[in-house]
JSON list of C-alpha atoms in Angstrom, two decimals:
[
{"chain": "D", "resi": 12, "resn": "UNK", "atom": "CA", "xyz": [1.69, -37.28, -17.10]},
{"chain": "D", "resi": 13, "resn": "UNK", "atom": "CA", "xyz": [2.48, -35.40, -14.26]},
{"chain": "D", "resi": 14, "resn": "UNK", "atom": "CA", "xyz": [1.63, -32.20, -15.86]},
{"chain": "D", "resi": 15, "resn": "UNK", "atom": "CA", "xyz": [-1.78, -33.47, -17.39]},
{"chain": "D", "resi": 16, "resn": "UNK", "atom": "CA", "xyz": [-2.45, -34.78, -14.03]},
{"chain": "D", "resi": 17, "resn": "UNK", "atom": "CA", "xyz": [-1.90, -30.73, -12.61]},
{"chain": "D", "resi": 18, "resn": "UNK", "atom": "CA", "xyz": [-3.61, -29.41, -15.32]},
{"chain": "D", "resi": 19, "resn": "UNK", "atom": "CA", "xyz": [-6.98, -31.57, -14.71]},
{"chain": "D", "resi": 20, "resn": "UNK", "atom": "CA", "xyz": [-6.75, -30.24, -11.11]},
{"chain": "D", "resi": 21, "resn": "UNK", "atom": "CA", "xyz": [-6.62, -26.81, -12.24]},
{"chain": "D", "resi": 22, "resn": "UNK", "atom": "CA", "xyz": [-9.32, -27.17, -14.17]},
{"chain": "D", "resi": 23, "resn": "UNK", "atom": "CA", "xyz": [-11.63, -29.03, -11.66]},
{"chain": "D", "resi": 24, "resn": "UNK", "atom": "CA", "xyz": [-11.14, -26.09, -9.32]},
{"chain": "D", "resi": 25, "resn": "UNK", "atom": "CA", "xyz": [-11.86, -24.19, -11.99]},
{"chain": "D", "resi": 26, "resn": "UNK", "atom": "CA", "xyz": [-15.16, -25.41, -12.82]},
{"chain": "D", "resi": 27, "resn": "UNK", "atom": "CA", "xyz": [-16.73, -24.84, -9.85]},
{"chain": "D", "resi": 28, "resn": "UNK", "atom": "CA", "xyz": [-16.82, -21.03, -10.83]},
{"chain": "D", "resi": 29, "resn": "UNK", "atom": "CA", "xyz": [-19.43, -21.32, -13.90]},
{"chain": "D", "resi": 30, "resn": "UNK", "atom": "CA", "xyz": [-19.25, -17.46, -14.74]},
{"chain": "D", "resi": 31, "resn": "UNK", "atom": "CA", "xyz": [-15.99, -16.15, -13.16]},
{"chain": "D", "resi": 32, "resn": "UNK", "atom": "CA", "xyz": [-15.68, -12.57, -12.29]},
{"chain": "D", "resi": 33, "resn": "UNK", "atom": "CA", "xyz": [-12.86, -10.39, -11.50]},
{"chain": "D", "resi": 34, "resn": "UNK", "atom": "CA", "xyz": [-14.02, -10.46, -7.76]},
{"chain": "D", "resi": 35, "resn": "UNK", "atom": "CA", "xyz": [-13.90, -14.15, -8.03]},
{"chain": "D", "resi": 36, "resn": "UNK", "atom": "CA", "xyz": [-9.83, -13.58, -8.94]},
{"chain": "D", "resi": 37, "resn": "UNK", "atom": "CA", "xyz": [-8.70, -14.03, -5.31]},
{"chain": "D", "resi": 38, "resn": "UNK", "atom": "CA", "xyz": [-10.70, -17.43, -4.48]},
{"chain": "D", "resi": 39, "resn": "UNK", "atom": "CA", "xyz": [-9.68, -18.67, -7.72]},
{"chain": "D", "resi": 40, "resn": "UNK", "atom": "CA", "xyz": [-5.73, -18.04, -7.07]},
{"chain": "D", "resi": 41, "resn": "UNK", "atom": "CA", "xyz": [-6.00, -19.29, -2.71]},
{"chain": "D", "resi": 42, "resn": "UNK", "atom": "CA", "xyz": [-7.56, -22.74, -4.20]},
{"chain": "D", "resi": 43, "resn": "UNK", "atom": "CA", "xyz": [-5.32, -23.30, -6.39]},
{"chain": "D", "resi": 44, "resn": "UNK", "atom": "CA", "xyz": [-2.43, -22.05, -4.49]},
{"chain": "D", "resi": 45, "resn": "UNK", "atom": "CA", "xyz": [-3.97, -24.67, -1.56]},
{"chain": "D", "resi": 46, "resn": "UNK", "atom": "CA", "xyz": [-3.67, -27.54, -3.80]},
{"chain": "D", "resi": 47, "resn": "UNK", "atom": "CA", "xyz": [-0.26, -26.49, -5.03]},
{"chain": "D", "resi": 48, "resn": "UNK", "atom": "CA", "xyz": [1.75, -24.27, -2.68]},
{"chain": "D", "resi": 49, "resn": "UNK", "atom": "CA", "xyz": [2.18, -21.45, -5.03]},
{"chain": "D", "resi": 50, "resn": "UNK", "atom": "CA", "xyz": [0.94, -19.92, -8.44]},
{"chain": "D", "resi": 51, "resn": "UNK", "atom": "CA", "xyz": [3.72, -20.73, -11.43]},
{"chain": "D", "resi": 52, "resn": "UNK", "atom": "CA", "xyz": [3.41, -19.09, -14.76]},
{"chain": "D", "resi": 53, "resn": "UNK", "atom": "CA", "xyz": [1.98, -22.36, -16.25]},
{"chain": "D", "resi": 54, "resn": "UNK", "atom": "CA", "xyz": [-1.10, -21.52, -13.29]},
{"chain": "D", "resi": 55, "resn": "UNK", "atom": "CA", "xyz": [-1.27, -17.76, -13.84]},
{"chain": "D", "resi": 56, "resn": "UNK", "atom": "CA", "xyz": [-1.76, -18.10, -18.10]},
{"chain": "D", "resi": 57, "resn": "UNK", "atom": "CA", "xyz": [-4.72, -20.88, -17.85]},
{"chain": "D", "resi": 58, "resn": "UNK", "atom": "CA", "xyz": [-6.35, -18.58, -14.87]},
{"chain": "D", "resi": 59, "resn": "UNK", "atom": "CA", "xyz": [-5.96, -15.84, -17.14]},
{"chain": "D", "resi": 60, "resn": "UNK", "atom": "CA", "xyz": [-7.55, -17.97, -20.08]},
{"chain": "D", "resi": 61, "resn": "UNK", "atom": "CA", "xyz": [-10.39, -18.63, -17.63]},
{"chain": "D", "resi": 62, "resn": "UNK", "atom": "CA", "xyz": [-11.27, -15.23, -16.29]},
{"chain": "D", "resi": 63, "resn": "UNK", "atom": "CA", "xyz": [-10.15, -13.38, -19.01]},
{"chain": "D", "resi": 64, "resn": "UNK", "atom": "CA", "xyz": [-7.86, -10.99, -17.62]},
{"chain": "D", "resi": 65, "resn": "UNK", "atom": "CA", "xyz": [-4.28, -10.60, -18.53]},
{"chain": "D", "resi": 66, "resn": "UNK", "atom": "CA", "xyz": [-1.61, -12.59, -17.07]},
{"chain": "D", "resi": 67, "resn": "UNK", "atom": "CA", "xyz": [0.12, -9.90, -16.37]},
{"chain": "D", "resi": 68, "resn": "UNK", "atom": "CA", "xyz": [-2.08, -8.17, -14.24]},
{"chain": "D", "resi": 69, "resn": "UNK", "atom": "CA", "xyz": [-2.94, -11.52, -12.28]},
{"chain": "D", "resi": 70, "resn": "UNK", "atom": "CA", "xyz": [0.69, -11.48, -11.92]},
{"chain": "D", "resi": 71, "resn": "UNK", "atom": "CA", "xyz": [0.76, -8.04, -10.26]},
{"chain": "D", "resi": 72, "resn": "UNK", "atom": "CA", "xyz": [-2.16, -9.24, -8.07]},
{"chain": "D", "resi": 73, "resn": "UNK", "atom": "CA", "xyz": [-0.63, -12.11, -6.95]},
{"chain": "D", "resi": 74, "resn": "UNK", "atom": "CA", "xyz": [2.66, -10.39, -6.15]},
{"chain": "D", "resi": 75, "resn": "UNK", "atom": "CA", "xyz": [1.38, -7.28, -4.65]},
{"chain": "D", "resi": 76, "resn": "UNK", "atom": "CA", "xyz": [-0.86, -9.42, -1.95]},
{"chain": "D", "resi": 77, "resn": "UNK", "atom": "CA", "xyz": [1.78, -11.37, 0.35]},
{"chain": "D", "resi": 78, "resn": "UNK", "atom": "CA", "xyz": [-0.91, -14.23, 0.85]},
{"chain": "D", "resi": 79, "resn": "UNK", "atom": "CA", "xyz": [0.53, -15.68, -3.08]},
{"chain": "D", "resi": 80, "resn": "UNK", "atom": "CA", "xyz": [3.58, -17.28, -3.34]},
{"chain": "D", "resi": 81, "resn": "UNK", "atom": "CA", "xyz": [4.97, -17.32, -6.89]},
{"chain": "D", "resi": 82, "resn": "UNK", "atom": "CA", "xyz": [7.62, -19.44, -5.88]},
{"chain": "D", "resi": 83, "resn": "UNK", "atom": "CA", "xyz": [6.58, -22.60, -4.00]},
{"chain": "D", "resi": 84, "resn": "UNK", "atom": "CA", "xyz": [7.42, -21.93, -0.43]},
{"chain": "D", "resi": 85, "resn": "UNK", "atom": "CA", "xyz": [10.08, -24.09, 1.87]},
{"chain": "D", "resi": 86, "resn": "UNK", "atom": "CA", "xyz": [8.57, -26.12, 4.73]},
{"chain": "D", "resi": 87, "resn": "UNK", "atom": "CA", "xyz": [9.30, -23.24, 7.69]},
{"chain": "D", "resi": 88, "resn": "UNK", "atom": "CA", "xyz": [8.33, -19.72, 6.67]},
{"chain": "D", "resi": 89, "resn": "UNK", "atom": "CA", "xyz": [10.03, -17.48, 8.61]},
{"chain": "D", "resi": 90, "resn": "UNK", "atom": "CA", "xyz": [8.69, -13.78, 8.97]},
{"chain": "D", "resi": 91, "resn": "UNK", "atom": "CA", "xyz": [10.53, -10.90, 9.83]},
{"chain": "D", "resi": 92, "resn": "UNK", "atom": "CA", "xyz": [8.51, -7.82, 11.49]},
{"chain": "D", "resi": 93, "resn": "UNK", "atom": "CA", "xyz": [9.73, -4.53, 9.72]},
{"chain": "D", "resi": 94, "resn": "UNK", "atom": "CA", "xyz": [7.36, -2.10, 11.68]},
{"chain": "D", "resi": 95, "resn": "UNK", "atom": "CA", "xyz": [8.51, 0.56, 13.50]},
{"chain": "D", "resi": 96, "resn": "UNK", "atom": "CA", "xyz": [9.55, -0.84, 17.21]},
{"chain": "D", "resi": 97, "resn": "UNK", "atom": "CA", "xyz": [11.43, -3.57, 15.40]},
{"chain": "D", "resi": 98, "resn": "UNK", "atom": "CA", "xyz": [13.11, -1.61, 12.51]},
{"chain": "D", "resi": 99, "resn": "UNK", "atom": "CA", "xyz": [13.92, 0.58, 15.27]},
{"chain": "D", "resi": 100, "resn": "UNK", "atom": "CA", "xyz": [15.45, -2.42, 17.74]},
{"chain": "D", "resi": 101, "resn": "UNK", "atom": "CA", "xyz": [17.80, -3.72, 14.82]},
{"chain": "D", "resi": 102, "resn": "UNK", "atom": "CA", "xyz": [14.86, -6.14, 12.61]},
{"chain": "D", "resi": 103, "resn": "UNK", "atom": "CA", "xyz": [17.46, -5.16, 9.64]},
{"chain": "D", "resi": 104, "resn": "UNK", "atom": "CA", "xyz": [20.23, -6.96, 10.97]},
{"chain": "D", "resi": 105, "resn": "UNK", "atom": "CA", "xyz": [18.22, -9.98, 11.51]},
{"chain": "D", "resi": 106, "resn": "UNK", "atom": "CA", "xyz": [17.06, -10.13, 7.83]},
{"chain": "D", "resi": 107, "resn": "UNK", "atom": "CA", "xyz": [20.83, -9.83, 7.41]},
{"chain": "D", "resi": 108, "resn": "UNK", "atom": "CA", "xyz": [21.29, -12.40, 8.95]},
{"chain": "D", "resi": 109, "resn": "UNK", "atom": "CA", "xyz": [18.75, -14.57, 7.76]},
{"chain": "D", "resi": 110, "resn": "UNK", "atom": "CA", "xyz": [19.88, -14.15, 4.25]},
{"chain": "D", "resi": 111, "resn": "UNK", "atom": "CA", "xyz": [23.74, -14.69, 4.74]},
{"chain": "D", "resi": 112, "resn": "UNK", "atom": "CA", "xyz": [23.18, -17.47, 6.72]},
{"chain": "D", "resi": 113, "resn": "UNK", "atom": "CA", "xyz": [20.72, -19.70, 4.53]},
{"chain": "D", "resi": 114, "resn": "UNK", "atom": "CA", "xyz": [22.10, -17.97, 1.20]},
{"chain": "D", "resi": 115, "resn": "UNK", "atom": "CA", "xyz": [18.83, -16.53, 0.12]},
{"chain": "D", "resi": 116, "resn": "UNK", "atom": "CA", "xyz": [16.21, -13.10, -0.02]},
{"chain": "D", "resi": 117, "resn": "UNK", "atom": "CA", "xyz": [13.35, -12.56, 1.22]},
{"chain": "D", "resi": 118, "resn": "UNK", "atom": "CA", "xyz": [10.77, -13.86, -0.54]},
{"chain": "D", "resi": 119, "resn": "UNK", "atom": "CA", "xyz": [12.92, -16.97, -1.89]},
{"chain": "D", "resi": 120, "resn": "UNK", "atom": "CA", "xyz": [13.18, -20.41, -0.46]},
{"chain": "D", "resi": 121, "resn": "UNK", "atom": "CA", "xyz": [16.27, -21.80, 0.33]},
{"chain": "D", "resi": 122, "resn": "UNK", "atom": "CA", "xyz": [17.85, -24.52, -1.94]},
{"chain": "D", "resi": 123, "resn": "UNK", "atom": "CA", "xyz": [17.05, -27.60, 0.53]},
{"chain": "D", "resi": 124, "resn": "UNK", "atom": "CA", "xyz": [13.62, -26.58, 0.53]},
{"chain": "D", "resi": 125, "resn": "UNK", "atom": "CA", "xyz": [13.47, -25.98, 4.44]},
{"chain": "D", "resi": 126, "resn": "UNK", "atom": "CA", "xyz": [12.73, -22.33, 4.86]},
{"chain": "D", "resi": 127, "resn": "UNK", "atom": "CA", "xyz": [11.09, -19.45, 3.01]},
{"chain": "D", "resi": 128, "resn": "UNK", "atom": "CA", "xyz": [12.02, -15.88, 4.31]},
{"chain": "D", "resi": 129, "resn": "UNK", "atom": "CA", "xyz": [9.82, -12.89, 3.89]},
{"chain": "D", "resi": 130, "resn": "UNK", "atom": "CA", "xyz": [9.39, -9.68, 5.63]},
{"chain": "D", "resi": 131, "resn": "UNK", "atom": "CA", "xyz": [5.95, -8.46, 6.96]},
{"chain": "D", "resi": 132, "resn": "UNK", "atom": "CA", "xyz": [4.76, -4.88, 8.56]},
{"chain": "D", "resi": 133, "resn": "UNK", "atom": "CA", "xyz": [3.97, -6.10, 11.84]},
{"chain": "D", "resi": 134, "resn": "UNK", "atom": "CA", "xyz": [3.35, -9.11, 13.66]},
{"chain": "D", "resi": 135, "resn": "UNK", "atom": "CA", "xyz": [1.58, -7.21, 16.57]},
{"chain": "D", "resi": 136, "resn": "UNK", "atom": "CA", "xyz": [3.86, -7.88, 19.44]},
{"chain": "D", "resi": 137, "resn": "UNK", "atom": "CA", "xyz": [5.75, -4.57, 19.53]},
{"chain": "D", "resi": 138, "resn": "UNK", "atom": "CA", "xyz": [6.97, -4.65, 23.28]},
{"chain": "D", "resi": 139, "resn": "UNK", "atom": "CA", "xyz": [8.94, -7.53, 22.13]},
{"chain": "D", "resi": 140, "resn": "UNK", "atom": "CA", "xyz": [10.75, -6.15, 19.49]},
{"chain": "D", "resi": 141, "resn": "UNK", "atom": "CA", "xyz": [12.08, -7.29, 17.32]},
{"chain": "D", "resi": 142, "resn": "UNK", "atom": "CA", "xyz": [10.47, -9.94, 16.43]},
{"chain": "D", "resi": 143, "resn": "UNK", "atom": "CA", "xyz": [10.15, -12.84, 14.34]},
{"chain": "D", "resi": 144, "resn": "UNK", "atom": "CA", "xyz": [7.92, -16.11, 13.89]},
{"chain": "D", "resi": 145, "resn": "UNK", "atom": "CA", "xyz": [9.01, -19.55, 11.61]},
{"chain": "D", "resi": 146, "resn": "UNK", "atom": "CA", "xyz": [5.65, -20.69, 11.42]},
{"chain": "D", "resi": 147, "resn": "UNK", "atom": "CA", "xyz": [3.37, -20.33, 14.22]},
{"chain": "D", "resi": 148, "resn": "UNK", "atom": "CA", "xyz": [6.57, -19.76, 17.08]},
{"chain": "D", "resi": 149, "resn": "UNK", "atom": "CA", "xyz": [7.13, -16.21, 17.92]},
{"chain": "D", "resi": 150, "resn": "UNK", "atom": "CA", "xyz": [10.76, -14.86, 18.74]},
{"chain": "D", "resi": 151, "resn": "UNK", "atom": "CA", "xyz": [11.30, -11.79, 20.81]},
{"chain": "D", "resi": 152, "resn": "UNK", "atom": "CA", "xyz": [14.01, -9.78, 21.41]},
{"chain": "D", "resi": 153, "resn": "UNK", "atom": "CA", "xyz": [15.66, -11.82, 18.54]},
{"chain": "D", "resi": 154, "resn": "UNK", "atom": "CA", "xyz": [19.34, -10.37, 17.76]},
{"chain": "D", "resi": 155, "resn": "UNK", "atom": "CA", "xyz": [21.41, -11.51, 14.66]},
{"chain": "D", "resi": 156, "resn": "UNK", "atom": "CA", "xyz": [23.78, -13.63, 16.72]},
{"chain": "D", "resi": 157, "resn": "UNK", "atom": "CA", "xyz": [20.49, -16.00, 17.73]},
{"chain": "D", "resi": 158, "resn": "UNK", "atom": "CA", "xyz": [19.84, -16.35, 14.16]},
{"chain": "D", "resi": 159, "resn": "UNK", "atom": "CA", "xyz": [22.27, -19.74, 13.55]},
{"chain": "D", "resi": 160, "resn": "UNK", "atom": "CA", "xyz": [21.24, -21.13, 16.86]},
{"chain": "D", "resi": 161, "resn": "UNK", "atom": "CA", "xyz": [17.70, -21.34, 15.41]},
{"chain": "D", "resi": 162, "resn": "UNK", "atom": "CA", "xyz": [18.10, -22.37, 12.24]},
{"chain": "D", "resi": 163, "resn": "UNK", "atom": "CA", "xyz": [20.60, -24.92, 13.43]},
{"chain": "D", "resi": 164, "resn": "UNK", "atom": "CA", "xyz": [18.43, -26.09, 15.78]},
{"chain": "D", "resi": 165, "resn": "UNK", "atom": "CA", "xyz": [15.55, -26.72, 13.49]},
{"chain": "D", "resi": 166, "resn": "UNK", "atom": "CA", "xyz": [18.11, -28.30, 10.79]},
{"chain": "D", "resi": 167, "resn": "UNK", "atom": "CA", "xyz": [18.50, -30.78, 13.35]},
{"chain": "D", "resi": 168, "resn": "UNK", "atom": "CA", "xyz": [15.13, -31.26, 14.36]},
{"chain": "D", "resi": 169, "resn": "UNK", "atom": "CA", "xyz": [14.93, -32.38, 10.35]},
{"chain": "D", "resi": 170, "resn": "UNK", "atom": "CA", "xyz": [17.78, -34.95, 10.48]},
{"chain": "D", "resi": 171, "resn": "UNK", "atom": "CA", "xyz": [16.46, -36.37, 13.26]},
{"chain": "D", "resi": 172, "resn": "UNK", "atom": "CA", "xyz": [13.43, -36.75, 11.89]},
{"chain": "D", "resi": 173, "resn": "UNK", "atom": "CA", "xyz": [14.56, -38.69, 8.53]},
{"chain": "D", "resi": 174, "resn": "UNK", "atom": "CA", "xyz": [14.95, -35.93, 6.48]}
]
């Protein structure tokens, strides 16, 4: 049922693009990814059917542009700045630490569902590098040994909250 249900949203979205065109590609994948978080195989093959282009290269689309999540994303994404002032001011060793502490990559979501890690080339606050945001909080200055204090901290915030 549940996958019926799905696929008659997919389609709905769907039919408000009458004569889809490769330009439309991009709309097509950010509403559906809006109604379901990310953009599964199951998603990818029917857009595919729809627009006629191949899954795989909607599949290189979608994973080229970090906008798509092929994986459905945990509740906090966190993003690490890689540019220059923060690779330069250690942003490695808080990825590092990111992904030993919570047990995943970036671009995964950790098993509970709570965070999503990825890395991005700048978040455009270089004088307070390194940085990092979880959703729409900015971190300066962040060092690796923060890293459990923060996560801890919004663990917490999740217990408390009935989680």
């Amino acid at each position: 049922m549940d996958k019926i249900r799905s696929s008659n949203k997919i389609d709905l979205i769907l039919s408000h693009y009458k004569n889809p065109q490769r330009s439309d590609l991009s709309k097509i994948l950010l509403a559906i990814q809006a109604e379901f978080g990310s953009l599964d195989q199951d998603i990818i093959k029917k857009v595919s059917s729809f627009i006629n282009i191949s899954s795989t290269e909607i599949y290189g689309y979608a994973s080229f542009y970090s906008m798509f999540y092929l994986t459905k994303p945990g509740k906090y994404k966190i993003r690490v700045c890689k540019g220059t002032a923060c690779h330069v001011k250690g942003s490695k060793n808080i990825i590092d630490a990111i992904e030993k502490y919570i047990d995943i990559k970036a671009g995964e979501s950790s098993k509970d569902g709570l965070f999503y890690l990825e890395t991005v080339s700048c978040l455009g606050v270089c004088a307070l590098a390194p940085v990092m945001m979880i959703d729409d909080k900015t971190y300066s200055r962040v060092n690796s040994m923060m890293i459990k204090t923060i996560i801890d901290d919004i663990r917490e915030t999740e217990n408390i909250n009935g989680r």
